[in-house]
Amino acid sequence: MKFLKTMLRNVRRSPYQALAAILIMMLTFLTISFFVFLLSGSSRVVSFFESKPQVTAFFKNETKQQEIDDVAKKVKSTETVSSVKFVSKQEALKIYTEQNKDDPLLLDLVTADILPASLEVSTYKIEDLAGISKTLKSSPLVSDVIYQKDIISTLVAWTGAVRKIGFALVVVLSLVSLFIMVTIIGIKISQKKEDIEIMKLIGASNWYIRWPFIFEGMFYGVVGALIGWTIATLALWYSTPFLYSFLKGIPIFPIPVDFFFIVLGGELVFAILLGFVSSFMAVLRYLK
Amino acid sequence: MIKLDKVSKKFGTGIFGLSDVTINVDKSEFVFLVGPTGSGKTTIFKLLIRETLPTEGAVTINDWNIIKLPKDKIPHLRKKIGVVFQDLKLLLDRTISENILLPLEVAGVRLEDARKRTDEVLAQVGILEHKEKFPVQLSGGELQRVAIARALVLSPEILLADEPTGNLDPATSWEIVKLLADINEKGTTVIMATHNSDIVKSMDKRVIGLEKGKVVRDDKKKKEDNPPSHKTSSSVKTSEDELKGRGKEENHSAHKVSQEKREEKE
């Protein structure tokens, strides 16, 4: 308790240094929060697509139901296929209506006739989609085939790149915070050299002198993490309507509240660790 | 209680701060350590709180070998010895009461008890009304009292006062010495370093004289041969009055000189 009191007095009596320390910590944790949100979102998008290895074959308008059933039967007999689902023109319209219920203009323009009937073929493994796609494409009844392999591989590549860049950025920022904190705490120790000397002379142990500085480092970490997390969370909350319409059909939203608190918890642990390590380094360096 | 046995201290520059010093101080004794600047008074204090180590000889306090004291026991030793430093060493960004509270905090005393003890000791040195002020707001004499209060707050067995009257006028100096004498009367061993010969002369206490790091005078033996009667309150009062009177005279003459100078200018 008395260490915390001394720490708070140290913070209060050198506000600019405290501000610098908190800002650099905030920047680090803001970046960490954004990347955590981005990575968790993108990995959910990827896993959504991966969980639905699916080829959709659109039939030409004049195709008869019997012909479609034959194709479906033929595809279903393939070992790699897990399910085949027929989507009629009416069902396609229903899906379209549901997806665009907020936009009456788009609804007015579309009728069941212009939407093609389709077969949604799912495989057990994502690698098997290419073969199925080839088979379907060779059928003269099929006008177009789309499948998510390309989407997934692009997404996986992007997620990988984001992960690497994010990780590098977080490492660099953490190191910058670490060294700035070592410098700030070091300056504070140097400023208090005389006080420290006095405290030693009246019987203070080394750890009695060190603890307030270590708490100070952890305090900057925690405050910086809280501010960084709050800004990132508010930004995500603010952009949710936009992201919701952008990622239509991918069940990411609403993001569970637990997720935010897990991120906060993780960040706080990291902040305390970062603050502890940096002030500990400063204490060892300047308070021998 | 305090024993310096053939202690020498050679500084890095090759100069001897102390050379072959042997001093024994008994429990509840009041000792003046006198000598000019650089005679080794402060070095003796530094040795006693293990701020420095001797080059030769032994230092013991209450059977504690100070030289062999493990590093982690140093804070423990320093809690047993109250020190009034020459430059006071008060924390300027803390209030008077926070300054006094510090040794208690360091010793792990409960805050409530520590506050009570702080008030007690501030009342004892007569500056309780200044407890919420900062050191810069106090006069030299008051600051000296703060330093004494901080040295006393843990009820140490030994009180070391390094030139506690150094920058004070004679009247205030006398008050400080009287305070130290009162503390000594309650059983605390007091060693006071000074070069104020008026104070030393007017108090009937043991005097150890140092010069160039050597003991040149220790009147303990003399006292033991011919023990003086304890100074009564009235004799203390007389000395106090003498000093105060002298202080006033000095002030008066200084005032007179400046007045004359002013007149000359005009």
mmCIF file of N, CA and C in Angstrom, chain A residues 2 5-6 9-10 13 192 194-206 208, chain B residues 49 51 75 78-79 85 89-91 93-94 98 102-103 105-106 108 111 115 134 150:
data_model
loop_
_atom_site.group_PDB
_atom_site.id
_atom_site.type_symbol
_atom_site.label_atom_id
_atom_site.label_comp_id
_atom_site.label_asym_id
_atom_site.label_seq_id
_atom_site.Cartn_x
_atom_site.Cartn_y
_atom_site.Cartn_z
ATOM 1 N N LYS A 2 1.894 1.265 0.907
ATOM 2 C CA LYS A 2 2.747 2.457 0.977
ATOM 3 C C LYS A 2 3.590 2.603 -0.293
ATOM 4 N N LYS A 5 1.378 4.244 -2.737
ATOM 5 C CA LYS A 5 1.252 5.668 -2.400
ATOM 6 C C LYS A 5 2.480 6.442 -2.905
ATOM 7 N N THR A 6 3.648 5.880 -2.624
ATOM 8 C CA THR A 6 4.884 6.528 -3.084
ATOM 9 C C THR A 6 4.886 6.590 -4.607
ATOM 10 N N ARG A 9 2.631 9.275 -5.883
ATOM 11 C CA ARG A 9 3.236 10.593 -5.664
ATOM 12 C C ARG A 9 4.303 10.847 -6.735
ATOM 13 N N ASN A 10 5.095 9.822 -7.048
ATOM 14 C CA ASN A 10 6.118 9.961 -8.091
ATOM 15 C C ASN A 10 5.489 10.312 -9.431
ATOM 16 N N ARG A 13 4.087 13.922 -9.351
ATOM 17 C CA ARG A 13 5.064 15.003 -9.288
ATOM 18 C C ARG A 13 5.954 15.100 -10.518
ATOM 19 N N LYS A 192 16.037 11.281 -8.425
ATOM 20 C CA LYS A 192 15.797 11.029 -7.014
ATOM 21 C C LYS A 192 17.025 10.459 -6.312
ATOM 22 N N GLU A 194 19.402 11.735 -4.723
ATOM 23 C CA GLU A 194 19.644 12.271 -3.386
ATOM 24 C C GLU A 194 18.643 11.679 -2.394
ATOM 25 N N ASP A 195 17.396 11.637 -2.810
ATOM 26 C CA ASP A 195 16.354 11.065 -1.943
ATOM 27 C C ASP A 195 16.663 9.609 -1.620
ATOM 28 N N ILE A 196 17.116 8.893 -2.653
ATOM 29 C CA ILE A 196 17.422 7.473 -2.477
ATOM 30 C C ILE A 196 18.564 7.309 -1.473
ATOM 31 N N GLU A 197 19.562 8.183 -1.616
ATOM 32 C CA GLU A 197 20.706 8.183 -0.712
ATOM 33 C C GLU A 197 20.213 8.401 0.731
ATOM 34 N N ILE A 198 19.331 9.389 0.892
ATOM 35 C CA ILE A 198 18.804 9.702 2.227
ATOM 36 C C ILE A 198 18.047 8.497 2.788
ATOM 37 N N MET A 199 17.209 7.917 1.940
ATOM 38 C CA MET A 199 16.416 6.765 2.406
ATOM 39 C C MET A 199 17.327 5.622 2.852
ATOM 40 N N LYS A 200 18.404 5.408 2.096
ATOM 41 C CA LYS A 200 19.345 4.346 2.479
ATOM 42 C C LYS A 200 19.991 4.664 3.817
ATOM 43 N N LEU A 201 20.319 5.955 4.002
ATOM 44 C CA LEU A 201 20.990 6.347 5.243
ATOM 45 C C LEU A 201 20.090 6.211 6.464
ATOM 46 N N ILE A 202 18.770 6.301 6.239
ATOM 47 C CA ILE A 202 17.908 6.141 7.414
ATOM 48 C C ILE A 202 17.365 4.717 7.511
ATOM 49 N N GLY A 203 17.990 3.829 6.791
ATOM 50 C CA GLY A 203 17.706 2.411 7.021
ATOM 51 C C GLY A 203 16.774 1.732 6.036
ATOM 52 N N ALA A 204 16.553 2.368 4.864
ATOM 53 C CA ALA A 204 15.682 1.709 3.889
ATOM 54 C C ALA A 204 16.462 0.615 3.164
ATOM 55 N N SER A 205 15.823 -0.536 2.979
ATOM 56 C CA SER A 205 16.493 -1.609 2.251
ATOM 57 C C SER A 205 16.415 -1.297 0.763
ATOM 58 N N ASN A 206 17.227 -1.995 -0.030
ATOM 59 C CA ASN A 206 17.229 -1.751 -1.469
ATOM 60 C C ASN A 206 15.857 -1.954 -2.079
ATOM 61 N N TYR A 208 12.980 -1.734 -0.635
ATOM 62 C CA TYR A 208 12.039 -0.691 -0.206
ATOM 63 C C TYR A 208 12.105 0.475 -1.196
ATOM 64 N N ILE B 49 27.631 4.286 10.950
ATOM 65 C CA ILE B 49 26.420 3.820 10.248
ATOM 66 C C ILE B 49 26.780 2.994 9.007
ATOM 67 N N GLU B 51 28.447 3.729 6.443
ATOM 68 C CA GLU B 51 28.391 4.395 5.145
ATOM 69 C C GLU B 51 29.747 4.234 4.475
ATOM 70 N N PRO B 75 20.592 -1.919 6.787
ATOM 71 C CA PRO B 75 19.383 -1.155 7.116
ATOM 72 C C PRO B 75 18.965 -1.343 8.580
ATOM 73 N N ARG B 78 21.091 0.829 10.748
ATOM 74 C CA ARG B 78 20.764 2.255 10.589
ATOM 75 C C ARG B 78 19.456 2.629 11.269
ATOM 76 N N LYS B 79 18.611 1.632 11.469
ATOM 77 C CA LYS B 79 17.366 1.912 12.201
ATOM 78 C C LYS B 79 17.638 2.073 13.697
ATOM 79 N N PHE B 85 22.107 14.724 10.191
ATOM 80 C CA PHE B 85 23.191 14.986 9.252
ATOM 81 C C PHE B 85 23.525 16.471 9.191
ATOM 82 N N LYS B 89 19.721 16.498 5.187
ATOM 83 C CA LYS B 89 19.222 15.423 4.328
ATOM 84 C C LYS B 89 17.722 15.201 4.496
ATOM 85 N N LEU B 90 16.975 16.275 4.411
ATOM 86 C CA LEU B 90 15.512 16.134 4.445
ATOM 87 C C LEU B 90 15.021 16.011 3.007
ATOM 88 N N LEU B 91 13.909 15.315 2.823
ATOM 89 C CA LEU B 91 13.343 15.182 1.479
ATOM 90 C C LEU B 91 12.491 16.425 1.207
ATOM 91 N N ASP B 93 10.611 17.333 -1.238
ATOM 92 C CA ASP B 93 9.279 17.233 -1.837
ATOM 93 C C ASP B 93 8.281 16.533 -0.912
ATOM 94 N N ARG B 94 8.681 16.368 0.333
ATOM 95 C CA ARG B 94 7.750 15.765 1.294
ATOM 96 C C ARG B 94 7.520 16.746 2.441
ATOM 97 N N GLU B 98 5.676 13.926 6.634
ATOM 98 C CA GLU B 98 6.066 12.807 5.752
ATOM 99 C C GLU B 98 7.540 12.451 5.933
ATOM 100 N N LEU B 102 8.909 8.751 7.400
ATOM 101 C CA LEU B 102 9.705 7.865 6.542
ATOM 102 C C LEU B 102 10.453 6.742 7.279
ATOM 103 N N PRO B 103 11.205 7.057 8.348
ATOM 104 C CA PRO B 103 11.904 5.951 9.038
ATOM 105 C C PRO B 103 10.919 4.920 9.605
ATOM 106 N N GLU B 105 7.964 4.199 8.284
ATOM 107 C CA GLU B 105 7.494 3.426 7.122
ATOM 108 C C GLU B 105 8.519 2.364 6.753
ATOM 109 N N VAL B 106 9.779 2.816 6.715
ATOM 110 C CA VAL B 106 10.887 1.920 6.373
ATOM 111 C C VAL B 106 10.950 0.759 7.366
ATOM 112 N N GLY B 108 8.505 -0.497 8.834
ATOM 113 C CA GLY B 108 7.299 -1.308 8.719
ATOM 114 C C GLY B 108 6.288 -1.090 9.844
ATOM 115 N N LEU B 111 0.655 2.382 9.743
ATOM 116 C CA LEU B 111 0.510 3.808 9.436
ATOM 117 C C LEU B 111 -0.130 4.590 10.589
ATOM 118 N N ARG B 115 1.745 7.580 12.484
ATOM 119 C CA ARG B 115 1.256 8.972 12.533
ATOM 120 C C ARG B 115 1.270 9.476 13.972
ATOM 121 N N PHE B 134 6.240 22.260 4.067
ATOM 122 C CA PHE B 134 7.373 21.654 3.368
ATOM 123 C C PHE B 134 8.678 22.256 3.919
ATOM 124 N N ARG B 150 13.390 13.411 13.107
ATOM 125 C CA ARG B 150 13.491 12.213 12.252
ATOM 126 C C ARG B 150 14.486 11.221 12.841
#
